[in-house]
Amino acid sequence: LIDYGNGTRVWFNSTVLRRGATVLDALMAVAKVNYTLGSYGAFVNSINGVANRVVSKNEGYYWMWYIYDRSSRTWRLGEVASNAYELSDGDVIMWKYQKVKW
């Protein structure tokens, strides 16, 4: 799922990936992605032309990834960089463009 944060949500159901694929691999299989590699892993700068945007020194809009937790029926924020999380069969991933404050 790619959630553009403006009401537009696009699902890519039954996406077939190679064994050992990561969250980033899955995204690149269905979208045009710009990312940079840093000491913490891959940082997604834009998806399909929608780029991260700084609003002020304390907030901005960024792409964040989530995994669906079937047991609690909730979305959990990814705990590692998208290129560090290896997918399992049946995982459901969402990339969401959202406002982040720090």
CSV table of N, CA and C in Angstrom, one decimal:
chain,number,residue,atom,x,y,z
A,1,LEU,N,0.9,-1.2,0.0
A,1,LEU,CA,0.0,0.0,0.0
A,1,LEU,C,0.9,1.2,0.0
A,2,ILE,N,0.6,2.2,-0.9
A,2,ILE,CA,1.2,3.5,-0.8
A,2,ILE,C,0.1,4.5,-0.5
A,3,ASP,N,0.3,5.2,0.6
A,3,ASP,CA,-0.7,6.2,1.1
A,3,ASP,C,0.0,7.5,0.9
A,4,TYR,N,-0.6,8.3,0.0
A,4,TYR,CA,0.0,9.6,-0.3
A,4,TYR,C,-0.3,10.7,0.7
A,5,GLY,N,-1.1,10.4,1.7
A,5,GLY,CA,-1.4,11.4,2.7
A,5,GLY,C,-2.5,12.4,2.3
A,6,ASN,N,-3.0,12.3,1.1
A,6,ASN,CA,-4.0,13.2,0.7
A,6,ASN,C,-5.4,12.5,0.4
A,7,GLY,N,-5.5,11.3,0.8
A,7,GLY,CA,-6.7,10.5,0.6
A,7,GLY,C,-6.5,9.5,-0.5
A,8,THR,N,-5.4,9.6,-1.3
A,8,THR,CA,-5.1,8.7,-2.3
A,8,THR,C,-4.3,7.5,-1.7
A,9,ARG,N,-4.8,6.3,-1.9
A,9,ARG,CA,-4.2,5.1,-1.4
A,9,ARG,C,-4.2,4.1,-2.6
A,10,VAL,N,-3.0,3.5,-2.9
A,10,VAL,CA,-2.9,2.6,-4.0
A,10,VAL,C,-2.3,1.3,-3.4
A,11,TRP,N,-3.1,0.2,-3.6
A,11,TRP,CA,-2.7,-1.1,-3.2
A,11,TRP,C,-2.0,-1.9,-4.3
A,12,PHE,N,-1.1,-2.7,-4.0
A,12,PHE,CA,-0.4,-3.6,-4.9
A,12,PHE,C,-0.5,-5.0,-4.3
A,13,ASN,N,-1.6,-5.6,-4.4
A,13,ASN,CA,-1.9,-6.9,-3.9
A,13,ASN,C,-1.2,-8.0,-4.6
A,14,SER,N,-0.7,-9.0,-3.9
A,14,SER,CA,-0.1,-10.2,-4.5
A,14,SER,C,1.2,-9.9,-5.3
A,15,THR,N,1.9,-8.9,-4.8
A,15,THR,CA,3.2,-8.6,-5.4
A,15,THR,C,4.2,-9.8,-5.2
A,16,VAL,N,4.7,-10.3,-6.3
A,16,VAL,CA,5.7,-11.4,-6.1
A,16,VAL,C,7.1,-10.9,-6.1
A,17,LEU,N,7.8,-11.3,-5.1
A,17,LEU,CA,9.2,-10.9,-4.9
A,17,LEU,C,10.1,-12.1,-4.7
A,18,ARG,N,11.4,-11.9,-4.9
A,18,ARG,CA,12.4,-13.0,-4.6
A,18,ARG,C,12.5,-13.3,-3.1
A,19,ARG,N,12.9,-14.5,-2.8
A,19,ARG,CA,13.1,-14.8,-1.4
A,19,ARG,C,14.2,-13.9,-0.9
A,20,GLY,N,14.1,-13.4,0.3
A,20,GLY,CA,15.1,-12.5,0.9
A,20,GLY,C,14.9,-11.1,0.6
A,21,ALA,N,13.8,-10.7,-0.1
A,21,ALA,CA,13.5,-9.3,-0.5
A,21,ALA,C,13.2,-8.5,0.7
A,22,THR,N,13.6,-7.2,0.7
A,22,THR,CA,13.3,-6.3,1.8
A,22,THR,C,12.1,-5.4,1.5
A,23,VAL,N,11.8,-4.6,2.5
A,23,VAL,CA,10.7,-3.7,2.3
A,23,VAL,C,11.0,-2.7,1.2
A,24,LEU,N,12.3,-2.3,1.1
A,24,LEU,CA,12.7,-1.4,0.0
A,24,LEU,C,12.6,-2.1,-1.3
A,25,ASP,N,13.0,-3.3,-1.4
A,25,ASP,CA,12.9,-4.1,-2.7
A,25,ASP,C,11.4,-4.1,-3.2
A,26,ALA,N,10.5,-4.4,-2.2
A,26,ALA,CA,9.1,-4.4,-2.5
A,26,ALA,C,8.6,-3.1,-3.1
A,27,LEU,N,9.0,-2.0,-2.4
A,27,LEU,CA,8.6,-0.7,-2.9
A,27,LEU,C,9.1,-0.4,-4.3
A,28,MET,N,10.4,-0.7,-4.6
A,28,MET,CA,11.0,-0.5,-5.9
A,28,MET,C,10.4,-1.4,-7.0
A,29,ALA,N,9.7,-2.5,-6.6
A,29,ALA,CA,9.1,-3.3,-7.6
A,29,ALA,C,7.8,-2.7,-8.1
A,30,VAL,N,7.2,-1.8,-7.3
A,30,VAL,CA,5.9,-1.2,-7.7
A,30,VAL,C,5.9,0.3,-7.9
A,31,ALA,N,7.0,1.0,-7.6
A,31,ALA,CA,7.0,2.5,-7.7
A,31,ALA,C,8.4,3.0,-8.1
A,32,LYS,N,8.4,4.2,-8.6
A,32,LYS,CA,9.6,4.9,-8.8
A,32,LYS,C,10.1,5.5,-7.5
A,33,VAL,N,11.3,5.2,-7.1
A,33,VAL,CA,11.8,5.5,-5.8
A,33,VAL,C,13.1,6.2,-5.9
A,34,ASN,N,13.3,7.3,-5.1
A,34,ASN,CA,14.6,7.9,-4.9
A,34,ASN,C,14.9,7.8,-3.4
A,35,TYR,N,16.1,7.2,-3.2
A,35,TYR,CA,16.6,7.0,-1.8
A,35,TYR,C,18.1,7.2,-1.7
A,36,THR,N,18.6,7.5,-0.5
A,36,THR,CA,20.0,7.6,-0.2
A,36,THR,C,20.3,6.6,0.8
A,37,LEU,N,21.6,6.1,0.8
A,37,LEU,CA,22.1,5.2,1.8
A,37,LEU,C,22.9,6.0,2.8
A,38,GLY,N,22.7,5.7,4.1
A,38,GLY,CA,23.4,6.4,5.1
A,38,GLY,C,23.9,5.4,6.1
A,39,SER,N,24.4,5.8,7.2
A,39,SER,CA,24.9,4.9,8.3
A,39,SER,C,23.8,4.1,8.9
A,40,TYR,N,22.5,4.6,8.9
A,40,TYR,CA,21.4,3.8,9.4
A,40,TYR,C,20.7,3.0,8.4
A,41,GLY,N,21.1,3.1,7.1
A,41,GLY,CA,20.4,2.3,6.1
A,41,GLY,C,19.8,3.3,5.1
A,42,ALA,N,18.8,2.7,4.3
A,42,ALA,CA,18.2,3.5,3.2
A,42,ALA,C,17.2,4.5,3.8
A,43,PHE,N,17.3,5.7,3.2
A,43,PHE,CA,16.3,6.8,3.6
A,43,PHE,C,15.6,7.2,2.3
A,44,VAL,N,14.3,6.9,2.3
A,44,VAL,CA,13.5,7.2,1.1
A,44,VAL,C,13.2,8.7,1.0
A,45,ASN,N,13.7,9.3,-0.1
A,45,ASN,CA,13.5,10.7,-0.4
A,45,ASN,C,12.2,11.0,-1.1
A,46,SER,N,11.8,10.1,-2.0
A,46,SER,CA,10.6,10.4,-2.8
A,46,SER,C,10.0,9.0,-3.3
A,47,ILE,N,8.7,9.0,-3.5
A,47,ILE,CA,8.0,7.9,-4.1
A,47,ILE,C,7.1,8.5,-5.2
A,48,ASN,N,7.3,8.0,-6.4
A,48,ASN,CA,6.5,8.4,-7.6
A,48,ASN,C,6.5,9.9,-7.7
A,49,GLY,N,7.6,10.6,-7.4
A,49,GLY,CA,7.7,12.0,-7.6
A,49,GLY,C,7.2,12.8,-6.4
A,50,VAL,N,6.7,12.2,-5.3
A,50,VAL,CA,6.2,12.9,-4.1
A,50,VAL,C,7.4,12.9,-3.1
A,51,ALA,N,8.0,14.1,-2.9
A,51,ALA,CA,9.3,14.1,-2.2
A,51,ALA,C,9.0,14.6,-0.7
A,52,ASN,N,9.9,14.2,0.1
A,52,ASN,CA,9.9,14.7,1.5
A,52,ASN,C,10.0,16.2,1.5
A,53,ARG,N,9.4,16.8,2.5
A,53,ARG,CA,9.4,18.3,2.5
A,53,ARG,C,9.5,18.8,3.9
A,54,VAL,N,10.5,19.7,4.1
A,54,VAL,CA,10.7,20.3,5.4
A,54,VAL,C,9.8,21.5,5.5
A,55,VAL,N,9.0,21.6,6.6
A,55,VAL,CA,8.1,22.7,6.8
A,55,VAL,C,8.8,23.7,7.7
A,56,SER,N,9.5,23.3,8.8
A,56,SER,CA,10.2,24.2,9.7
A,56,SER,C,11.3,23.3,10.3
A,57,LYS,N,12.1,24.0,11.2
A,57,LYS,CA,13.2,23.2,11.8
A,57,LYS,C,12.7,22.1,12.6
A,58,ASN,N,11.4,22.0,13.0
A,58,ASN,CA,10.9,21.0,13.9
A,58,ASN,C,9.9,20.1,13.2
A,59,GLU,N,9.6,20.3,11.9
A,59,GLU,CA,8.6,19.4,11.3
A,59,GLU,C,8.7,19.3,9.8
A,60,GLY,N,8.2,18.3,9.3
A,60,GLY,CA,8.2,18.1,7.8
A,60,GLY,C,7.3,16.9,7.4
A,61,TYR,N,7.2,16.7,6.1
A,61,TYR,CA,6.5,15.6,5.6
A,61,TYR,C,7.5,14.5,5.1
A,62,TYR,N,7.3,13.3,5.5
A,62,TYR,CA,8.3,12.3,5.2
A,62,TYR,C,7.6,11.0,4.9
A,63,TRP,N,8.3,10.1,4.1
A,63,TRP,CA,7.8,8.8,3.8
A,63,TRP,C,8.2,7.9,4.9
A,64,MET,N,7.2,7.2,5.6
A,64,MET,CA,7.5,6.2,6.6
A,64,MET,C,6.9,4.9,6.2
A,65,TRP,N,7.5,3.8,6.7
A,65,TRP,CA,6.9,2.5,6.3
A,65,TRP,C,6.4,1.8,7.6
A,66,TYR,N,5.3,1.0,7.4
A,66,TYR,CA,4.6,0.3,8.4
A,66,TYR,C,4.4,-1.1,8.0
A,67,ILE,N,4.2,-2.0,9.0
A,67,ILE,CA,3.9,-3.4,8.7
A,67,ILE,C,2.6,-3.7,9.4
A,68,TYR,N,1.7,-4.4,8.8
A,68,TYR,CA,0.4,-4.8,9.4
A,68,TYR,C,0.6,-5.9,10.4
A,69,ASP,N,0.2,-5.7,11.6
A,69,ASP,CA,0.3,-6.7,12.7
A,69,ASP,C,-1.1,-7.4,12.7
A,70,ARG,N,-1.1,-8.6,12.2
A,70,ARG,CA,-2.4,-9.4,12.2
A,70,ARG,C,-3.0,-9.7,13.5
A,71,SER,N,-2.1,-9.9,14.5
A,71,SER,CA,-2.6,-10.3,15.8
A,71,SER,C,-3.4,-9.1,16.5
A,72,SER,N,-2.8,-7.9,16.4
A,72,SER,CA,-3.5,-6.7,17.0
A,72,SER,C,-4.4,-6.0,16.0
A,73,ARG,N,-4.3,-6.4,14.7
A,73,ARG,CA,-5.0,-5.7,13.7
A,73,ARG,C,-4.7,-4.2,13.6
A,74,THR,N,-3.4,-3.9,13.7
A,74,THR,CA,-2.9,-2.5,13.7
A,74,THR,C,-1.7,-2.4,12.8
A,75,TRP,N,-1.4,-1.2,12.4
A,75,TRP,CA,-0.2,-0.9,11.6
A,75,TRP,C,0.9,-0.5,12.7
A,76,ARG,N,2.1,-1.2,12.5
A,76,ARG,CA,3.3,-0.9,13.4
A,76,ARG,C,4.3,-0.2,12.5
A,77,LEU,N,4.9,0.9,13.1
A,77,LEU,CA,6.0,1.6,12.4
A,77,LEU,C,7.2,0.7,12.2
A,78,GLY,N,7.8,0.7,11.1
A,78,GLY,CA,9.0,-0.1,10.9
A,78,GLY,C,10.1,0.3,11.9
A,79,GLU,N,10.7,-0.7,12.5
A,79,GLU,CA,11.7,-0.4,13.5
A,79,GLU,C,13.1,-0.3,13.0
A,80,VAL,N,13.3,-0.7,11.7
A,80,VAL,CA,14.6,-0.6,11.1
A,80,VAL,C,14.5,0.1,9.7
A,81,ALA,N,15.6,0.4,9.1
A,81,ALA,CA,15.6,0.9,7.8
A,81,ALA,C,14.9,-0.1,6.8
A,82,SER,N,14.2,0.4,5.8
A,82,SER,CA,13.5,-0.4,4.9
A,82,SER,C,14.4,-1.4,4.1
A,83,ASN,N,15.6,-1.2,4.0
A,83,ASN,CA,16.5,-2.1,3.3
A,83,ASN,C,17.1,-3.1,4.3
A,84,ALA,N,16.8,-3.0,5.6
A,84,ALA,CA,17.2,-4.0,6.6
A,84,ALA,C,16.2,-5.0,7.0
A,85,TYR,N,14.9,-4.7,6.6
A,85,TYR,CA,13.9,-5.6,7.0
A,85,TYR,C,13.5,-6.6,5.9
A,86,GLU,N,13.8,-7.9,6.2
A,86,GLU,CA,13.5,-8.9,5.2
A,86,GLU,C,12.1,-9.4,5.4
A,87,LEU,N,11.4,-9.4,4.3
A,87,LEU,CA,10.0,-9.8,4.3
A,87,LEU,C,9.7,-11.3,4.4
A,88,SER,N,8.6,-11.6,5.0
A,88,SER,CA,8.1,-13.0,5.0
A,88,SER,C,6.9,-13.1,4.2
A,89,ASP,N,6.6,-14.3,3.7
A,89,ASP,CA,5.4,-14.5,2.9
A,89,ASP,C,4.2,-14.0,3.6
A,90,GLY,N,3.4,-13.2,2.9
A,90,GLY,CA,2.1,-12.7,3.5
A,90,GLY,C,2.2,-11.4,4.2
A,91,ASP,N,3.4,-10.8,4.4
A,91,ASP,CA,3.6,-9.5,5.0
A,91,ASP,C,2.8,-8.5,4.2
A,92,VAL,N,2.2,-7.5,5.0
A,92,VAL,CA,1.5,-6.4,4.3
A,92,VAL,C,2.2,-5.2,4.8
A,93,ILE,N,2.7,-4.4,3.8
A,93,ILE,CA,3.5,-3.2,4.1
A,93,ILE,C,2.7,-2.0,3.6
A,94,MET,N,2.9,-0.9,4.3
A,94,MET,CA,2.3,0.4,3.9
A,94,MET,C,3.5,1.5,3.9
A,95,TRP,N,3.6,2.2,2.9
A,95,TRP,CA,4.4,3.4,2.8
A,95,TRP,C,3.4,4.6,3.0
A,96,LYS,N,3.7,5.5,3.9
A,96,LYS,CA,2.7,6.6,4.2
A,96,LYS,C,3.5,7.9,4.2
A,97,TYR,N,3.0,8.9,3.5
A,97,TYR,CA,3.5,10.2,3.5
A,97,TYR,C,2.8,11.0,4.6
A,98,GLN,N,3.6,11.4,5.6
A,98,GLN,CA,2.9,12.0,6.7
A,98,GLN,C,3.7,13.1,7.4
A,99,LYS,N,3.0,13.9,8.2
A,99,LYS,CA,3.7,15.0,8.9
A,99,LYS,C,4.4,14.4,10.1
A,100,VAL,N,5.7,14.8,10.3
A,100,VAL,CA,6.5,14.3,11.4
A,100,VAL,C,7.0,15.5,12.1
A,101,LYS,N,6.9,15.5,13.5
A,101,LYS,CA,7.4,16.5,14.3
A,101,LYS,C,8.5,15.9,15.2
A,102,TRP,N,9.5,16.7,15.5
A,102,TRP,CA,10.6,16.3,16.4
A,102,TRP,C,11.0,17.4,17.3
